[in-house]
Short mmCIF file of C-alpha atoms in Angstrom, two decimals:
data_model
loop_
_atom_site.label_atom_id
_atom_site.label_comp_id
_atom_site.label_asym_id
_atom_site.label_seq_id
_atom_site.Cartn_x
_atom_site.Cartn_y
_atom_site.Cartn_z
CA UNK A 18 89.81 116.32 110.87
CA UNK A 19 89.43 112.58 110.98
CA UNK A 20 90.60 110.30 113.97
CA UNK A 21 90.24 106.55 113.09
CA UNK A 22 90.82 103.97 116.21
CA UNK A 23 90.93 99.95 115.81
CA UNK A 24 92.35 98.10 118.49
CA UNK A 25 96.43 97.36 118.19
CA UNK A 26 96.24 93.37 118.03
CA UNK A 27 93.71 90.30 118.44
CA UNK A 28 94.45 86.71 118.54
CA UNK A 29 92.09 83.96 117.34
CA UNK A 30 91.70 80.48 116.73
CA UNK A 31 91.29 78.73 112.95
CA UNK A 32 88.08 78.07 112.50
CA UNK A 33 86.61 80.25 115.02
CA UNK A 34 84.72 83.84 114.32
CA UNK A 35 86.43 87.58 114.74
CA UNK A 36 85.19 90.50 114.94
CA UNK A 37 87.23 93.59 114.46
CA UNK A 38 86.10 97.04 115.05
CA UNK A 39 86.60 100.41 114.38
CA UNK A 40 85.46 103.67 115.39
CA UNK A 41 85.72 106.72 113.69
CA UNK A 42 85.03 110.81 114.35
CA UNK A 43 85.16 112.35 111.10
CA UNK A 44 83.67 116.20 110.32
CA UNK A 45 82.75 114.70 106.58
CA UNK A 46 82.28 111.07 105.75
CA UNK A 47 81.68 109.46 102.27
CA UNK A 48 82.08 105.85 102.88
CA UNK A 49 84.53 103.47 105.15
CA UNK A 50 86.71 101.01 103.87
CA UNK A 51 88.39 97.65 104.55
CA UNK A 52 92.04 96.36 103.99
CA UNK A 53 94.53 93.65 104.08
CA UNK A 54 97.87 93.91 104.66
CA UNK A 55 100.06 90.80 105.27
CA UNK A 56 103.46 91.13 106.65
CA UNK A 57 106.03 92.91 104.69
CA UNK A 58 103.20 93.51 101.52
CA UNK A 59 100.94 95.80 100.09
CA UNK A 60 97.59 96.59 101.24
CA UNK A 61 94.72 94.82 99.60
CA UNK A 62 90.98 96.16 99.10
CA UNK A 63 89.00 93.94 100.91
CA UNK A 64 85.28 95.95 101.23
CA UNK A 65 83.49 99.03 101.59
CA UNK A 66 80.38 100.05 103.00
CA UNK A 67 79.11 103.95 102.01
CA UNK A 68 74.91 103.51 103.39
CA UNK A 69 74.48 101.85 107.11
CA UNK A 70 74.16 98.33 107.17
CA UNK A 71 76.35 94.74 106.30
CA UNK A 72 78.07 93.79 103.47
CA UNK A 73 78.75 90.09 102.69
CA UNK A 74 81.39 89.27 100.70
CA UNK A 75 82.39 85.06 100.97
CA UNK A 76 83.83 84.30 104.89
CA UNK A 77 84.35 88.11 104.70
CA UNK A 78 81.48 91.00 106.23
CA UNK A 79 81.65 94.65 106.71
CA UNK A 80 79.50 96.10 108.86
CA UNK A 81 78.64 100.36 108.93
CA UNK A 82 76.34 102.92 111.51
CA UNK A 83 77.09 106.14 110.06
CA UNK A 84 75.41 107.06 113.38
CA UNK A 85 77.75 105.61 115.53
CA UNK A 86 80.79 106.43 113.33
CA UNK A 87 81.19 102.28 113.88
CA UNK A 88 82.04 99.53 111.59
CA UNK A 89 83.21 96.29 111.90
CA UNK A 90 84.87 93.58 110.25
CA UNK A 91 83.76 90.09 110.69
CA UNK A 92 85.59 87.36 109.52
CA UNK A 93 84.28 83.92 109.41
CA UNK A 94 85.77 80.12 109.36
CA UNK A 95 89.53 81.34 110.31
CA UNK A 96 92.16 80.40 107.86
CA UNK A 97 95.71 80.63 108.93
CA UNK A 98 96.29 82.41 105.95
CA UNK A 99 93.91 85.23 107.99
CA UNK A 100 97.17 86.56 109.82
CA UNK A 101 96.99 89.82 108.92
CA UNK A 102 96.89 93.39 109.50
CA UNK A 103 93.16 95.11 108.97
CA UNK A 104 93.10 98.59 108.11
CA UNK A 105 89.74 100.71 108.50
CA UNK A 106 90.04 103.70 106.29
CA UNK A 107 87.30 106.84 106.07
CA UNK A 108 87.12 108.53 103.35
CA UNK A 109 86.58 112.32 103.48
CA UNK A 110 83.82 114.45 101.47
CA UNK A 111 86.75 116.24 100.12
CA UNK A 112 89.78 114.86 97.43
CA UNK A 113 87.68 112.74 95.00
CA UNK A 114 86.81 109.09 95.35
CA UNK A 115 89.85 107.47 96.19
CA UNK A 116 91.36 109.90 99.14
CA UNK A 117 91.82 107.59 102.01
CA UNK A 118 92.61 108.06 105.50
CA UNK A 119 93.45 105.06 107.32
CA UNK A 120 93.54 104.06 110.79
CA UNK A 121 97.17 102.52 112.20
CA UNK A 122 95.41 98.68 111.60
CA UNK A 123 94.55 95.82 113.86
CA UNK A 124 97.11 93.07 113.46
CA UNK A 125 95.40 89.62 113.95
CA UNK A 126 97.34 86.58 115.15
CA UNK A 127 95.42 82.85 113.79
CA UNK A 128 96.31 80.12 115.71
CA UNK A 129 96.02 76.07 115.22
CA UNK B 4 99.38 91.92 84.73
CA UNK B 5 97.47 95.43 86.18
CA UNK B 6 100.13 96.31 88.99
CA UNK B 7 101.64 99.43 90.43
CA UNK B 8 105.69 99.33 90.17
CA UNK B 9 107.96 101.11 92.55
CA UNK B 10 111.32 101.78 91.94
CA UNK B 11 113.73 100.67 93.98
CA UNK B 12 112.18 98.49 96.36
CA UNK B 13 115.22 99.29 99.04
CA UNK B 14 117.28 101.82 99.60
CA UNK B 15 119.50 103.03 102.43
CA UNK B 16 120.92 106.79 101.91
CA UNK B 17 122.18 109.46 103.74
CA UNK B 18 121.13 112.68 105.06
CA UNK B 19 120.70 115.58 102.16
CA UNK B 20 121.54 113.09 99.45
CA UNK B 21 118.72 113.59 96.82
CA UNK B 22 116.30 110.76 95.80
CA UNK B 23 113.39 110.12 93.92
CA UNK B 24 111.42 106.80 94.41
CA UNK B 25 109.52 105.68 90.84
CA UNK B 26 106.31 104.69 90.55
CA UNK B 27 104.36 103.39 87.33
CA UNK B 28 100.77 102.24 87.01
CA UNK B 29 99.49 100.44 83.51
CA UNK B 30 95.69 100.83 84.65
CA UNK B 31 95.11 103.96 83.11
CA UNK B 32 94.07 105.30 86.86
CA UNK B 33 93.50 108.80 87.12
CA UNK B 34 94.54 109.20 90.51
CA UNK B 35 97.38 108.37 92.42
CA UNK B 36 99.06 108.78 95.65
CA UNK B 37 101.96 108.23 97.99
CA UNK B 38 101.90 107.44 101.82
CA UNK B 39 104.28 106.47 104.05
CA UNK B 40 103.71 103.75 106.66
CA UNK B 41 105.25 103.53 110.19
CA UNK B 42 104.74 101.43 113.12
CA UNK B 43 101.77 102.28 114.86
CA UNK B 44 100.87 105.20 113.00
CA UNK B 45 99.30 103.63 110.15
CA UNK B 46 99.40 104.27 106.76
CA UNK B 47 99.62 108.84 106.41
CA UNK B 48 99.34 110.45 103.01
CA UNK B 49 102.37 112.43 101.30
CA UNK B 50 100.91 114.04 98.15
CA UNK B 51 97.93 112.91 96.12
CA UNK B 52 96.93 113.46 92.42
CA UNK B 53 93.80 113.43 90.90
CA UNK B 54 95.22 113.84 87.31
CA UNK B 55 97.61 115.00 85.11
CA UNK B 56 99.80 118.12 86.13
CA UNK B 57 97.49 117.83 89.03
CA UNK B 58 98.59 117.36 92.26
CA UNK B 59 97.81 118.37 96.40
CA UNK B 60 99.38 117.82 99.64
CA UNK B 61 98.20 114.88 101.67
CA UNK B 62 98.73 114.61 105.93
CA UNK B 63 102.52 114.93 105.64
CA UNK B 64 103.94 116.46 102.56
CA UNK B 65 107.20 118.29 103.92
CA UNK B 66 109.92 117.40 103.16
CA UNK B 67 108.64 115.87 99.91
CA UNK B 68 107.75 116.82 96.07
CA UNK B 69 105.62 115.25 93.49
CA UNK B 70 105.04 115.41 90.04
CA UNK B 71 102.65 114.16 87.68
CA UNK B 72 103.65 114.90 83.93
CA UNK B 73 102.23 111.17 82.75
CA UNK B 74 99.45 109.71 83.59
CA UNK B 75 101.13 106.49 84.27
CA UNK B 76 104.17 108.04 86.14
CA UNK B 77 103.88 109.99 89.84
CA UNK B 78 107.40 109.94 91.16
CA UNK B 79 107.86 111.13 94.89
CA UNK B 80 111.32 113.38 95.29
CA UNK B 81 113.03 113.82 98.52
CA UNK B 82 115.12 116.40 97.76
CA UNK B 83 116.93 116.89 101.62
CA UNK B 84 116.36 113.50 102.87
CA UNK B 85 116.64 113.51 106.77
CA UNK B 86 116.75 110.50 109.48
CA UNK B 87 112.87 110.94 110.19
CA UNK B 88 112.24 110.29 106.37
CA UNK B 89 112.78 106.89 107.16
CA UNK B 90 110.29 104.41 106.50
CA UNK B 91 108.03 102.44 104.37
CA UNK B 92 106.87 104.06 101.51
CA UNK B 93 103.61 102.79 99.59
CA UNK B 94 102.57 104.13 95.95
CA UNK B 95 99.17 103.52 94.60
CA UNK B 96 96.35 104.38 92.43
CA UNK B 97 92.65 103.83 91.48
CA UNK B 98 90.29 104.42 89.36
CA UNK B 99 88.42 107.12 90.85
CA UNK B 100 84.99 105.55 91.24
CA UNK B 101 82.93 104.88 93.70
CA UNK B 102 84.58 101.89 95.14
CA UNK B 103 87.02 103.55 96.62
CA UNK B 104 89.46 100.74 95.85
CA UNK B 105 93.42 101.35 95.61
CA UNK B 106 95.61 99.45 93.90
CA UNK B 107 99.09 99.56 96.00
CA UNK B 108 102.25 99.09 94.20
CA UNK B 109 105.04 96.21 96.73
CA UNK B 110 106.61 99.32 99.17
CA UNK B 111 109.95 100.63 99.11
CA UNK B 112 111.64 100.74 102.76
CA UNK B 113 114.01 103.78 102.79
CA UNK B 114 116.53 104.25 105.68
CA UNK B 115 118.42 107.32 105.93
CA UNK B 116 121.65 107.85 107.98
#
């Protein structure tokens, strides 16, 4: 099976660096994923990371050790659009490309 | 647009009262899939299907049907709705590569009495 933990909430201030984390036990990986989910709408794709290593995409970076069964999200120059939930997702070996399983998301509070 | 529509968007029912919640992509995506999202437990898969007349249990498929006779159509049925049905229900679909990526379609939020 797959257990996924992020922590529950994290405050920050705009303009300022965060870096949210997740940690994952998995008995088959094929890749970890990143979304955004503001409050009361759908998630949004935000990155993924399959081989070990950063991904930089704009003020957004995903970070992977298949090793550790780590990744993180970083998120740079805070926006108080940035209020969010983040959602780490693994996805198995097994149900095709686009089987998810997702982690119960980090909701992130920006402040002035 | 691309989008994912879901059909209807709220709904408050009562216990055994049949429903079916729509759900229509115009991507052409081969797969889709329903979850259901509730406070800290994240979103947890219903059914998923990886094509036409092709379709498999998620996480947490009782209580729940599925059927996929279009490509652009995967309706989710509860056909015995009970009080721990309720919740937020998200439809959505991708293209099946290696992205990964999922299209979601806006939610509906079912309460049932």
């Amino acid at each position: 099976g797959q257990n996924i933990d992020q922590p529950t909430e994290m405050t920050a201030t705009e303009g300022a660096i965060v870096q949210i984390n997740c940690t994952y036990q998995t008995s088959g990986f094929n890749g970890l994923f990143w979304y955004q989910q503001h409050a009361g709408e759908a998630p949004t794709f935000l990155s993924y990371n399959v081989l070990d290593g950063l991904e930089e995409k704009g003020r957004f970076s995903s970070f992977l050790s298949r090793s550790k069964g780590y990744s993180y999200l970083l998120l740079k120059e805070l926006q108080m659009k940035d209020s969010a939930s983040y959602l780490c997702a693994v996805r198995p070996l097994s149900g095709g490309y686009n089987k998810l399983i997702f982690g119960a998301g980090t909701r992130l509070a920006v402040h002035p | 647009e691309a989008q994912v529509t879901q059909n209807p968007r709220y709904l408050i029912t009562v216990t055994g009262k049949k429903l079916t919640v729509t759900c229509s992509q115009n991507m052409n995506h081969e797969y889709m899939s329903w979850y259901r999202q509730d406070p800290g437990l994240g979103l947890r898969q219903i059914y998923y299907s990886m094509n036409v007349e092709v379709t498999d249990k998620g996480d947490v498929p009782e209580g729940y049907k599925v059927s996929r006779k279009e490509k652009r159509n995967f309706p989710l049925i509860l056909e015995s709705p009970s009080p721990n049905q309720t919740s937020l229900y998200f439809c959505a679909s991708g293209k099946g590569d290696n992205t990964g990526e999922l299209f979601f379609g806006e939610g509906s939020r079912l309460t049932v009495l």
